[in-house]
Amino acid sequence: MNLAIVGSGYVGLVTGACFAEVGHRVICVDNDLKKVHQLQDGNIPIYEPGLEEIVKRNVAAGRLSFTASIGDAVEASKVIFIAVPTPPQPDGSVDLSFVEGVAREIAIHIKEYRIVVDKSTVPVKTGEKVAQTINRYNPGAPIDVVSNPEFLREGSAVEDLMKPDRIVVGVSSERAVGPMKEIYEPFKVPIMITDLNSAELIKHASNSFLALKISYINAVAAVCEASGANVERVADGMGADKRIGRDFLNAGVGYGGSCFPKDLSAFIRISEELGYNFRLLKEVEAINRDQKERFLKKVRESLWVLRHKKIGVLGLAFKGNTDDVRSSVAIAIVQQLIAEGAEVRAYDPKAMEKAQPLVPEAKMTERAEDVADGADALLLLTEWNEFKSLPWAAIKKRMLSPLLFDGRNLLDPAAIRALGFNYTGIGR
Ligand code: UDX
């Protein structure tokens, strides 16, 4: 089928590439001409395993193309996906102006039946507003609006898209069901058809639930610390219950990224607008904020004064396998250390370039072990697998004092203590 994706950011680009990979003809649209040219030249602006090969293969096969013209894309495509940013506003609500702008532009180009699909994460009732907007700017336009939320994780976005757990399609008319099923048929996974509002809610409710799981285990970790229990064993025991599951029960310095913090506040906000005070989720946010503070408190307690202390930081990305530093707890911690006068040397396998402008005072090092030179303490802040196999014995020798704070419970406490480190994890 001929498809258009408006917005060639993270979600739009991965979605467009994967749709082409299963045989659809896809036009990706972006209003940033520089980005369009970059993509036409085969340069991928984000780091995502597997994406570059898929883009190149499908461009070469003529199934994937890039343009700045919404008009051309609407004319050529039966289904048009909206995948533009929905950034947070200072009050926690979502800025829907990009979605609205794109809906208006799509509207003026519609001449025959089109399905307009919202893929961006939006508050419930946005689809209804998109339909109203299109009708306002093109009265009587033959359209159906669909909600089709994405559930991609950064770092495994291609895999998540090619092998999703489920596909959610919210419709306001039966007419849109057939074409949507046809688009997703090649993925061979269950397609859940719902109404528009339910589909939008599934996305917010899912992400908020995952964040809740993380805050729950972080709260349990606090009790583990106070009682001498081990949060990993507790999580294993809980996770063995199929109803609970072990995923997303890893205690740490808290969740970050471009999705969870934003989606939680948006969900709290829209619930409030609809008359429900979502106190549970406010507590999830509070626990996440506390988690960072509780970690910093441990560092302060050990070092007493942070001013002029040399602190080595391993990890700046909001999680492993990504170069994304948006709402990264690691960055927030480094900023706080610097504000308190510490001298920070930091290393991240992928995120240093994006992190540097956010922490200009921090010195980025070439190799992970270089952060240890003369350090009073080391802080491990991102769950990069490769940190497990660093030359820890050599690292210890380069430190002034062997304090190690593992904010992700990544290392084996017994093995690392055997090397002479003074090791502190989370909840164990
Ligand atoms: C998330 C959702 O998983 C995805 O379905 C949605 O579409 C977008 O938001 P992403 O933001 O890529 O994906 O990150 P995710 O892997 O979910 O991790 C989010 C944060 O939680 C990270 O900061 C991570 O370090 C943290 N986390 C995750 C924990 O602290 N403990 C865990 O057990 C799992």
Short mmCIF file of C-alpha atoms and ligand atoms in Angstrom, two decimals:
data_model
loop_
_atom_site.label_atom_id
_atom_site.label_comp_id
_atom_site.label_asym_id
_atom_site.label_seq_id
_atom_site.Cartn_x
_atom_site.Cartn_y
_atom_site.Cartn_z
CA MET A 1 0.00 0.00 0.00
CA ASN A 2 1.12 3.60 -0.54
CA LEU A 3 1.79 5.21 2.83
CA ALA A 4 2.98 8.62 4.00
CA ILE A 5 4.61 9.37 7.34
CA VAL A 6 4.69 13.01 8.35
CA GLY A 7 7.61 13.67 10.70
CA SER A 8 10.92 11.86 10.15
CA GLY A 9 12.06 11.85 13.75
CA TYR A 10 12.61 8.81 15.87
CA VAL A 11 9.17 7.26 15.53
CA GLY A 12 8.44 8.41 11.98
CA LEU A 13 11.72 7.25 10.51
CA VAL A 14 11.74 3.82 12.17
CA THR A 15 8.07 3.26 11.32
CA GLY A 16 8.51 4.36 7.72
CA ALA A 17 11.60 2.20 7.23
CA CYS A 18 9.93 -0.90 8.71
CA PHE A 19 6.75 -0.40 6.65
CA ALA A 20 8.94 -0.28 3.53
CA GLU A 21 10.82 -3.37 4.71
CA VAL A 22 7.60 -5.42 4.64
CA GLY A 23 6.78 -4.23 1.13
CA HIS A 24 4.77 -1.00 1.37
CA ARG A 25 5.71 2.08 -0.64
CA VAL A 26 6.51 4.77 1.88
CA ILE A 27 7.07 8.51 1.60
CA CYS A 28 8.60 10.09 4.71
CA VAL A 29 7.94 13.79 5.06
CA ASP A 30 9.84 16.34 7.11
CA ASN A 31 9.74 20.13 7.11
CA ASP A 32 13.47 20.26 7.87
CA LEU A 33 14.98 20.38 4.37
CA LYS A 34 18.46 19.70 5.68
CA LYS A 35 17.25 16.48 7.27
CA VAL A 36 15.41 15.45 4.09
CA HIS A 37 18.60 15.89 2.04
CA GLN A 38 20.63 14.07 4.67
CA LEU A 39 18.23 11.12 4.55
CA GLN A 40 18.14 11.15 0.75
CA ASP A 41 21.95 10.81 0.89
CA GLY A 42 21.62 7.79 3.17
CA ASN A 43 22.76 9.54 6.38
CA ILE A 44 20.71 8.54 9.42
CA PRO A 45 20.48 11.30 12.04
CA ILE A 46 19.87 8.93 14.99
CA TYR A 47 21.65 5.90 16.41
CA GLU A 48 19.37 2.86 16.31
CA PRO A 49 20.64 -0.69 15.73
CA GLY A 50 19.64 -2.04 12.32
CA LEU A 51 18.01 1.15 11.06
CA GLU A 52 20.69 2.27 8.63
CA GLU A 53 20.70 -1.01 6.71
CA ILE A 54 16.91 -1.04 6.42
CA VAL A 55 16.77 2.55 5.21
CA LYS A 56 19.51 2.00 2.62
CA ARG A 57 18.03 -1.27 1.37
CA ASN A 58 14.56 0.17 0.89
CA VAL A 59 15.70 3.44 -0.65
CA ALA A 60 17.70 1.37 -3.17
CA ALA A 61 14.65 -0.82 -3.84
CA GLY A 62 12.56 2.29 -4.52
CA ARG A 63 10.12 1.59 -1.67
CA LEU A 64 11.27 4.41 0.63
CA SER A 65 11.65 8.07 -0.26
CA PHE A 66 11.92 11.41 1.52
CA THR A 67 10.32 14.76 0.77
CA ALA A 68 9.47 18.09 2.38
CA SER A 69 6.10 18.29 0.62
CA ILE A 70 3.03 17.16 2.57
CA GLY A 71 0.95 17.85 -0.54
CA ASP A 72 2.82 15.32 -2.68
CA ALA A 73 2.69 12.74 0.10
CA VAL A 74 -1.07 13.17 0.65
CA GLU A 75 -1.74 12.89 -3.05
CA ALA A 76 0.28 9.68 -3.42
CA SER A 77 -0.81 7.88 -0.24
CA LYS A 78 -4.03 6.32 0.92
CA VAL A 79 -2.97 6.36 4.55
CA ILE A 80 -1.12 9.26 6.17
CA PHE A 81 0.56 8.78 9.55
CA ILE A 82 1.24 11.76 11.81
CA ALA A 83 4.47 11.21 13.74
CA VAL A 84 5.50 14.70 14.82
CA PRO A 85 6.79 15.73 18.25
CA THR A 86 4.34 16.33 21.09
CA PRO A 87 6.65 18.12 23.55
CA PRO A 88 5.76 18.85 27.16
CA GLN A 89 4.77 22.33 28.28
CA PRO A 90 5.84 23.85 31.61
CA ASP A 91 2.49 22.93 33.22
CA GLY A 92 2.87 19.23 32.26
CA SER A 93 0.33 19.33 29.45
CA VAL A 94 1.29 18.44 25.87
CA ASP A 95 2.02 20.96 23.14
CA LEU A 96 -0.21 19.74 20.31
CA SER A 97 0.58 22.57 17.93
CA PHE A 98 2.68 20.38 15.60
CA VAL A 99 -0.11 17.81 15.34
CA GLU A 100 -2.64 20.55 14.70
CA GLY A 101 -0.42 22.21 12.10
CA VAL A 102 0.10 18.98 10.20
CA ALA A 103 -3.63 18.14 10.36
CA ARG A 104 -4.43 21.52 8.81
CA GLU A 105 -1.90 21.05 6.04
CA ILE A 106 -3.09 17.52 5.31
CA ALA A 107 -6.67 18.86 5.22
CA ILE A 108 -6.11 21.31 2.39
CA HIS A 109 -4.59 18.62 0.17
CA ILE A 110 -7.30 15.98 0.57
CA LYS A 111 -9.30 15.36 -2.59
CA GLU A 112 -10.39 11.74 -2.19
CA TYR A 113 -10.77 9.26 0.68
CA ARG A 114 -7.79 9.23 3.04
CA ILE A 115 -7.08 7.70 6.43
CA VAL A 116 -5.21 9.99 8.80
CA VAL A 117 -3.47 8.01 11.52
CA ASP A 118 -2.10 9.54 14.68
CA LYS A 119 1.08 7.76 15.77
CA SER A 120 2.47 10.49 18.02
CA THR A 121 1.77 9.99 21.72
CA VAL A 122 -1.15 12.24 22.51
CA PRO A 123 -3.70 12.73 25.28
CA VAL A 124 -7.07 11.02 24.97
CA LYS A 125 -9.53 12.89 22.72
CA THR A 126 -6.82 14.24 20.39
CA GLY A 127 -8.06 12.09 17.49
CA GLU A 128 -11.49 13.68 17.77
CA LYS A 129 -9.85 17.10 17.57
CA VAL A 130 -7.77 16.09 14.53
CA ALA A 131 -10.97 15.03 12.74
CA GLN A 132 -12.67 18.33 13.66
CA THR A 133 -9.63 20.30 12.45
CA ILE A 134 -9.53 18.54 9.08
CA ASN A 135 -13.23 19.16 8.66
CA ARG A 136 -12.88 22.81 9.57
CA TYR A 137 -10.21 23.45 6.93
CA ASN A 138 -11.74 21.15 4.33
CA PRO A 139 -15.47 20.80 5.10
CA GLY A 140 -16.84 17.40 4.17
CA ALA A 141 -13.39 15.95 3.36
CA PRO A 142 -13.75 12.16 2.96
CA ILE A 143 -11.51 11.02 5.84
CA ASP A 144 -11.28 8.67 8.78
CA VAL A 145 -9.05 9.44 11.72
CA VAL A 146 -7.32 6.50 13.42
CA SER A 147 -5.17 6.23 16.56
CA ASN A 148 -2.27 3.78 16.23
CA PRO A 149 0.13 4.34 19.13
CA GLU A 150 3.73 3.18 18.96
CA PHE A 151 5.42 1.18 21.70
CA LEU A 152 9.02 1.48 20.55
CA ARG A 153 11.88 1.43 22.97
CA GLU A 154 14.96 3.39 22.02
CA GLY A 155 17.84 1.06 21.28
CA SER A 156 15.57 -1.73 20.08
CA ALA A 157 13.08 0.29 18.03
CA VAL A 158 13.52 -1.71 14.82
CA GLU A 159 13.06 -5.02 16.60
CA ASP A 160 10.08 -3.68 18.58
CA LEU A 161 8.47 -2.56 15.36
CA MET A 162 9.16 -5.71 13.36
CA LYS A 163 8.09 -8.01 16.23
CA PRO A 164 5.62 -6.09 18.38
CA ASP A 165 3.69 -7.63 21.30
CA ARG A 166 0.51 -6.11 19.93
CA ILE A 167 -0.75 -3.55 17.46
CA VAL A 168 -3.41 -1.17 18.68
CA VAL A 169 -5.73 0.46 16.17
CA GLY A 170 -8.42 2.84 17.41
CA VAL A 171 -11.06 3.73 14.83
CA SER A 172 -14.15 5.89 14.64
CA SER A 173 -15.51 4.10 11.58
CA GLU A 174 -15.52 0.53 10.29
CA ARG A 175 -14.33 1.82 6.93
CA ALA A 176 -10.76 2.30 8.24
CA VAL A 177 -10.39 -1.21 9.68
CA GLY A 178 -9.67 -3.08 6.41
CA PRO A 179 -6.81 -0.86 5.21
CA MET A 180 -5.23 -0.74 8.69
CA LYS A 181 -5.31 -4.55 8.89
CA GLU A 182 -3.77 -4.75 5.44
CA ILE A 183 -0.87 -2.49 6.51
CA TYR A 184 -0.07 -4.63 9.54
CA GLU A 185 -0.88 -8.04 8.06
CA PRO A 186 2.81 -8.75 7.13
CA PHE A 187 3.86 -8.38 10.79
CA LYS A 188 1.82 -11.46 11.75
CA VAL A 189 0.85 -10.29 15.25
CA PRO A 190 -2.50 -9.73 16.92
CA ILE A 191 -4.19 -6.47 15.91
CA MET A 192 -6.46 -5.01 18.56
CA ILE A 193 -9.27 -2.88 17.15
CA THR A 194 -10.72 -0.39 19.63
CA ASP A 195 -12.46 2.97 19.61
CA LEU A 196 -10.33 6.09 19.14
CA ASN A 197 -10.25 7.21 22.78
CA SER A 198 -9.37 3.76 24.14
CA ALA A 199 -6.41 3.43 21.78
CA GLU A 200 -5.06 6.79 22.91
CA LEU A 201 -5.49 5.78 26.54
CA ILE A 202 -3.76 2.41 26.04
CA LYS A 203 -0.54 4.27 25.27
CA HIS A 204 -0.62 6.63 28.28
CA ALA A 205 -1.84 3.89 30.61
CA SER A 206 0.89 1.46 29.47
CA ASN A 207 3.80 3.84 29.84
CA SER A 208 2.51 5.09 33.19
CA PHE A 209 2.17 1.50 34.41
CA LEU A 210 5.77 0.72 33.45
CA ALA A 211 6.96 3.86 35.26
CA LEU A 212 4.86 2.78 38.23
CA LYS A 213 6.59 -0.59 38.24
CA ILE A 214 9.98 1.14 38.37
CA SER A 215 8.97 3.52 41.17
CA TYR A 216 7.44 0.60 43.05
CA ILE A 217 10.68 -1.39 43.02
CA ASN A 218 12.65 1.75 43.88
CA ALA A 219 10.41 2.26 46.93
CA VAL A 220 10.89 -1.42 47.84
CA ALA A 221 14.66 -0.85 47.46
CA ALA A 222 14.49 1.87 50.12
CA VAL A 223 12.90 -0.60 52.53
CA CYS A 224 15.49 -3.21 51.56
CA GLU A 225 18.27 -0.79 52.44
CA ALA A 226 16.68 -0.02 55.81
CA SER A 227 16.17 -3.70 56.62
CA GLY A 228 19.24 -5.34 55.10
CA ALA A 229 17.27 -7.24 52.44
CA ASN A 230 18.39 -7.51 48.80
CA VAL A 231 16.08 -5.87 46.26
CA GLU A 232 17.34 -8.10 43.43
CA ARG A 233 16.25 -11.23 45.25
CA VAL A 234 12.94 -9.57 46.14
CA ALA A 235 12.39 -8.63 42.47
CA ASP A 236 13.28 -12.18 41.35
CA GLY A 237 10.78 -13.60 43.81
CA MET A 238 8.06 -11.15 42.79
CA GLY A 239 8.83 -11.51 39.08
CA ALA A 240 8.45 -15.29 39.15
CA ASP A 241 4.73 -14.67 39.55
CA LYS A 242 3.43 -14.55 35.96
CA ARG A 243 0.93 -11.88 36.93
CA ILE A 244 3.78 -9.57 37.94
CA GLY A 245 6.72 -10.44 35.65
CA ARG A 246 10.38 -9.64 36.25
CA ASP A 247 10.75 -6.94 33.55
CA PHE A 248 10.94 -3.32 34.68
CA LEU A 249 11.67 -4.33 38.26
CA ASN A 250 15.28 -3.18 38.21
CA ALA A 251 15.95 -0.68 40.98
CA GLY A 252 18.16 2.26 40.06
CA VAL A 253 18.53 6.03 40.13
CA GLY A 254 15.11 6.38 38.51
CA TYR A 255 13.55 6.45 35.07
CA GLY A 256 14.26 9.15 32.48
CA GLY A 257 14.09 9.58 28.74
CA SER A 258 11.85 11.39 26.33
CA CYS A 259 8.77 9.28 27.08
CA PHE A 260 8.09 8.28 30.68
CA PRO A 261 8.51 11.67 32.41
CA LYS A 262 6.53 13.43 29.70
CA ASP A 263 3.79 10.81 29.34
CA LEU A 264 3.22 10.62 33.08
CA SER A 265 2.72 14.34 33.50
CA ALA A 266 0.54 14.43 30.40
CA PHE A 267 -1.62 11.58 31.71
CA ILE A 268 -1.96 13.22 35.12
CA ARG A 269 -2.85 16.49 33.43
CA ILE A 270 -5.48 15.15 31.01
CA SER A 271 -7.03 13.08 33.81
CA GLU A 272 -7.30 16.25 35.86
CA GLU A 273 -8.94 18.08 32.95
CA LEU A 274 -11.44 15.22 32.73
CA GLY A 275 -12.17 15.53 36.47
CA TYR A 276 -10.01 12.74 37.94
CA ASN A 277 -7.16 13.41 40.37
CA PHE A 278 -4.60 10.69 39.50
CA ARG A 279 -2.86 10.78 42.90
CA LEU A 280 -1.21 7.39 42.35
CA LEU A 281 0.80 8.70 39.40
CA LYS A 282 1.78 11.87 41.26
CA GLU A 283 3.37 9.59 43.84
CA VAL A 284 5.16 7.65 41.09
CA GLU A 285 6.73 10.95 39.99
CA ALA A 286 7.61 11.92 43.56
CA ILE A 287 9.34 8.58 44.20
CA ASN A 288 11.31 9.03 40.98
CA ARG A 289 12.49 12.49 42.08
CA ASP A 290 13.38 11.17 45.56
CA GLN A 291 15.38 8.33 44.06
CA LYS A 292 17.92 10.74 42.57
CA GLU A 293 18.12 12.65 45.87
CA ARG A 294 18.56 9.48 47.90
CA PHE A 295 21.45 8.49 45.65
CA LEU A 296 23.15 11.90 45.94
CA LYS A 297 22.70 11.76 49.70
CA LYS A 298 24.70 8.51 49.84
CA VAL A 299 27.50 10.15 47.83
CA ARG A 300 27.50 13.21 50.13
CA GLU A 301 27.49 11.04 53.23
CA SER A 302 30.62 9.23 52.05
CA LEU A 303 32.54 12.21 50.68
CA TRP A 304 31.25 14.70 53.29
CA VAL A 305 32.09 17.76 51.15
CA LEU A 306 31.75 17.66 47.35
CA ARG A 307 33.64 20.88 46.60
CA HIS A 308 36.88 20.12 44.72
CA LYS A 309 36.26 16.37 44.89
CA LYS A 310 37.15 14.48 41.73
CA ILE A 311 34.22 12.32 40.70
CA GLY A 312 34.32 9.86 37.81
CA VAL A 313 30.99 9.21 36.07
CA LEU A 314 30.24 6.18 33.92
CA GLY A 315 27.14 6.66 31.77
CA LEU A 316 25.29 9.79 30.66
CA ALA A 317 22.53 8.41 28.40
CA PHE A 318 19.09 7.96 30.01
CA LYS A 319 19.54 4.19 29.61
CA GLY A 320 21.92 1.78 27.91
CA ASN A 321 22.19 1.29 24.11
CA THR A 322 21.23 4.82 23.18
CA ASP A 323 22.89 8.20 22.67
CA ASP A 324 19.77 9.97 23.96
CA VAL A 325 20.29 12.21 26.99
CA ARG A 326 16.83 13.77 27.15
CA SER A 327 15.57 13.82 30.77
CA SER A 328 18.49 11.59 31.68
CA VAL A 329 18.82 11.11 35.43
CA ALA A 330 22.58 10.73 34.90
CA ILE A 331 22.76 14.25 33.48
CA ALA A 332 20.68 15.65 36.36
CA ILE A 333 23.05 14.01 38.85
CA VAL A 334 26.16 15.36 37.10
CA GLN A 335 24.63 18.85 37.02
CA GLN A 336 23.99 18.66 40.76
CA LEU A 337 27.54 17.41 41.50
CA ILE A 338 28.96 20.31 39.47
CA ALA A 339 26.64 22.80 41.20
CA GLU A 340 28.06 21.60 44.51
CA GLY A 341 31.63 22.21 43.33
CA ALA A 342 32.76 18.71 42.33
CA GLU A 343 35.09 18.16 39.37
CA VAL A 344 33.49 15.61 37.08
CA ARG A 345 35.18 13.41 34.48
CA ALA A 346 32.62 11.44 32.52
CA TYR A 347 32.44 8.71 29.90
CA ASP A 348 29.58 7.24 27.88
CA PRO A 349 29.96 4.85 24.93
CA LYS A 350 27.55 6.85 22.73
CA ALA A 351 26.14 9.90 24.48
CA MET A 352 29.11 12.19 25.20
CA GLU A 353 28.58 14.48 22.22
CA LYS A 354 24.93 15.07 23.09
CA ALA A 355 25.70 15.36 26.82
CA GLN A 356 28.54 17.87 26.64
CA PRO A 357 26.41 21.01 26.02
CA LEU A 358 24.22 20.07 29.01
CA VAL A 359 27.21 19.66 31.33
CA PRO A 360 29.86 21.98 29.83
CA GLU A 361 32.01 21.83 32.99
CA ALA A 362 32.35 18.04 32.87
CA LYS A 363 35.47 16.68 31.17
CA MET A 364 34.65 13.85 28.77
CA THR A 365 37.27 11.12 28.56
CA GLU A 366 38.37 8.94 25.68
CA ARG A 367 38.05 5.63 27.50
CA ALA A 368 35.87 4.52 30.39
CA GLU A 369 38.82 3.81 32.69
CA ASP A 370 40.16 7.36 32.29
CA VAL A 371 37.40 8.75 34.52
CA ALA A 372 39.13 7.01 37.44
CA ASP A 373 42.33 9.09 37.38
CA GLY A 374 42.80 10.54 40.86
CA ALA A 375 39.08 10.11 41.57
CA ASP A 376 37.63 10.31 45.07
CA ALA A 377 34.63 8.29 43.90
CA LEU A 378 33.11 6.61 40.85
CA LEU A 379 29.41 6.80 39.98
CA LEU A 380 27.88 4.31 37.54
CA LEU A 381 24.71 5.94 36.22
CA THR A 382 23.65 4.18 32.99
CA GLU A 383 23.02 0.44 32.47
CA TRP A 384 25.53 -0.08 29.63
CA ASN A 385 26.35 -3.78 29.49
CA GLU A 386 29.96 -3.10 28.58
CA PHE A 387 30.57 -1.47 31.98
CA LYS A 388 30.30 -4.95 33.51
CA SER A 389 33.54 -6.03 31.87
CA LEU A 390 35.71 -2.95 32.44
CA PRO A 391 39.23 -3.60 33.83
CA TRP A 392 38.00 -2.93 37.37
CA ALA A 393 41.22 -3.95 39.14
CA ALA A 394 43.22 -1.46 37.03
CA ILE A 395 40.54 1.17 37.53
CA LYS A 396 40.83 0.88 41.29
CA LYS A 397 44.59 1.48 41.13
CA ARG A 398 44.02 4.79 39.36
CA MET A 399 41.62 6.09 42.01
CA LEU A 400 42.51 8.16 45.07
CA SER A 401 39.91 6.34 47.15
CA PRO A 402 38.01 3.24 45.98
CA LEU A 403 34.44 4.44 46.50
CA LEU A 404 32.05 3.03 43.91
CA PHE A 405 28.35 3.95 43.72
CA ASP A 406 26.46 1.69 41.33
CA GLY A 407 23.26 3.56 40.47
CA ARG A 408 22.04 0.70 38.25
CA ASN A 409 22.95 -2.40 40.25
CA LEU A 410 24.98 -3.46 37.23
CA LEU A 411 28.00 -4.96 38.96
CA ASP A 412 28.33 -8.07 41.11
CA PRO A 413 28.84 -6.68 44.64
CA ALA A 414 30.85 -9.67 45.92
CA ALA A 415 33.26 -9.70 42.96
CA ILE A 416 33.78 -5.94 43.01
CA ARG A 417 34.30 -5.85 46.79
CA ALA A 418 36.85 -8.66 46.44
CA LEU A 419 38.90 -6.23 44.33
CA GLY A 420 38.97 -3.81 47.25
CA PHE A 421 36.22 -1.44 46.21
CA ASN A 422 33.96 0.16 48.78
CA TYR A 423 30.78 -0.67 46.86
CA THR A 424 27.30 0.83 47.31
CA GLY A 425 24.39 -0.30 45.13
CA ILE A 426 20.65 0.42 45.26
CA GLY A 427 18.66 -1.62 47.75
CA ARG A 428 21.19 -4.37 48.27
C1 UDX B 1 9.54 3.67 26.75
C2 UDX B 1 8.60 2.46 26.62
O1 UDX B 1 9.24 1.28 27.08
C3 UDX B 1 8.12 2.32 25.19
O2 UDX B 1 7.19 1.27 25.09
C4 UDX B 1 7.48 3.63 24.76
O3 UDX B 1 7.00 3.60 23.45
C5 UDX B 1 8.47 4.77 24.91
O4 UDX B 1 8.92 4.82 26.27
P1 UDX B 1 12.12 4.18 26.27
O5 UDX B 1 11.85 5.59 26.65
O6 UDX B 1 12.96 3.90 25.07
O7 UDX B 1 10.73 3.40 26.02
O8 UDX B 1 12.85 3.52 27.52
P2 UDX B 1 12.67 2.23 28.47
O9 UDX B 1 13.53 1.14 27.99
O10 UDX B 1 11.25 1.92 28.70
O11 UDX B 1 13.33 2.82 29.83
C6 UDX B 1 12.82 4.01 30.42
C7 UDX B 1 13.61 4.39 31.65
O12 UDX B 1 13.34 3.50 32.73
C8 UDX B 1 15.14 4.39 31.49
O13 UDX B 1 15.66 5.55 32.13
C9 UDX B 1 15.58 3.14 32.19
O14 UDX B 1 16.89 3.26 32.69
C10 UDX B 1 14.56 3.05 33.31
N1 UDX B 1 14.34 1.68 33.83
C11 UDX B 1 13.82 0.71 33.01
C12 UDX B 1 14.62 1.37 35.16
O15 UDX B 1 15.08 2.23 35.93
N2 UDX B 1 14.36 0.10 35.61
C13 UDX B 1 13.83 -0.87 34.83
O16 UDX B 1 13.63 -1.97 35.32
C14 UDX B 1 13.56 -0.55 33.47
#
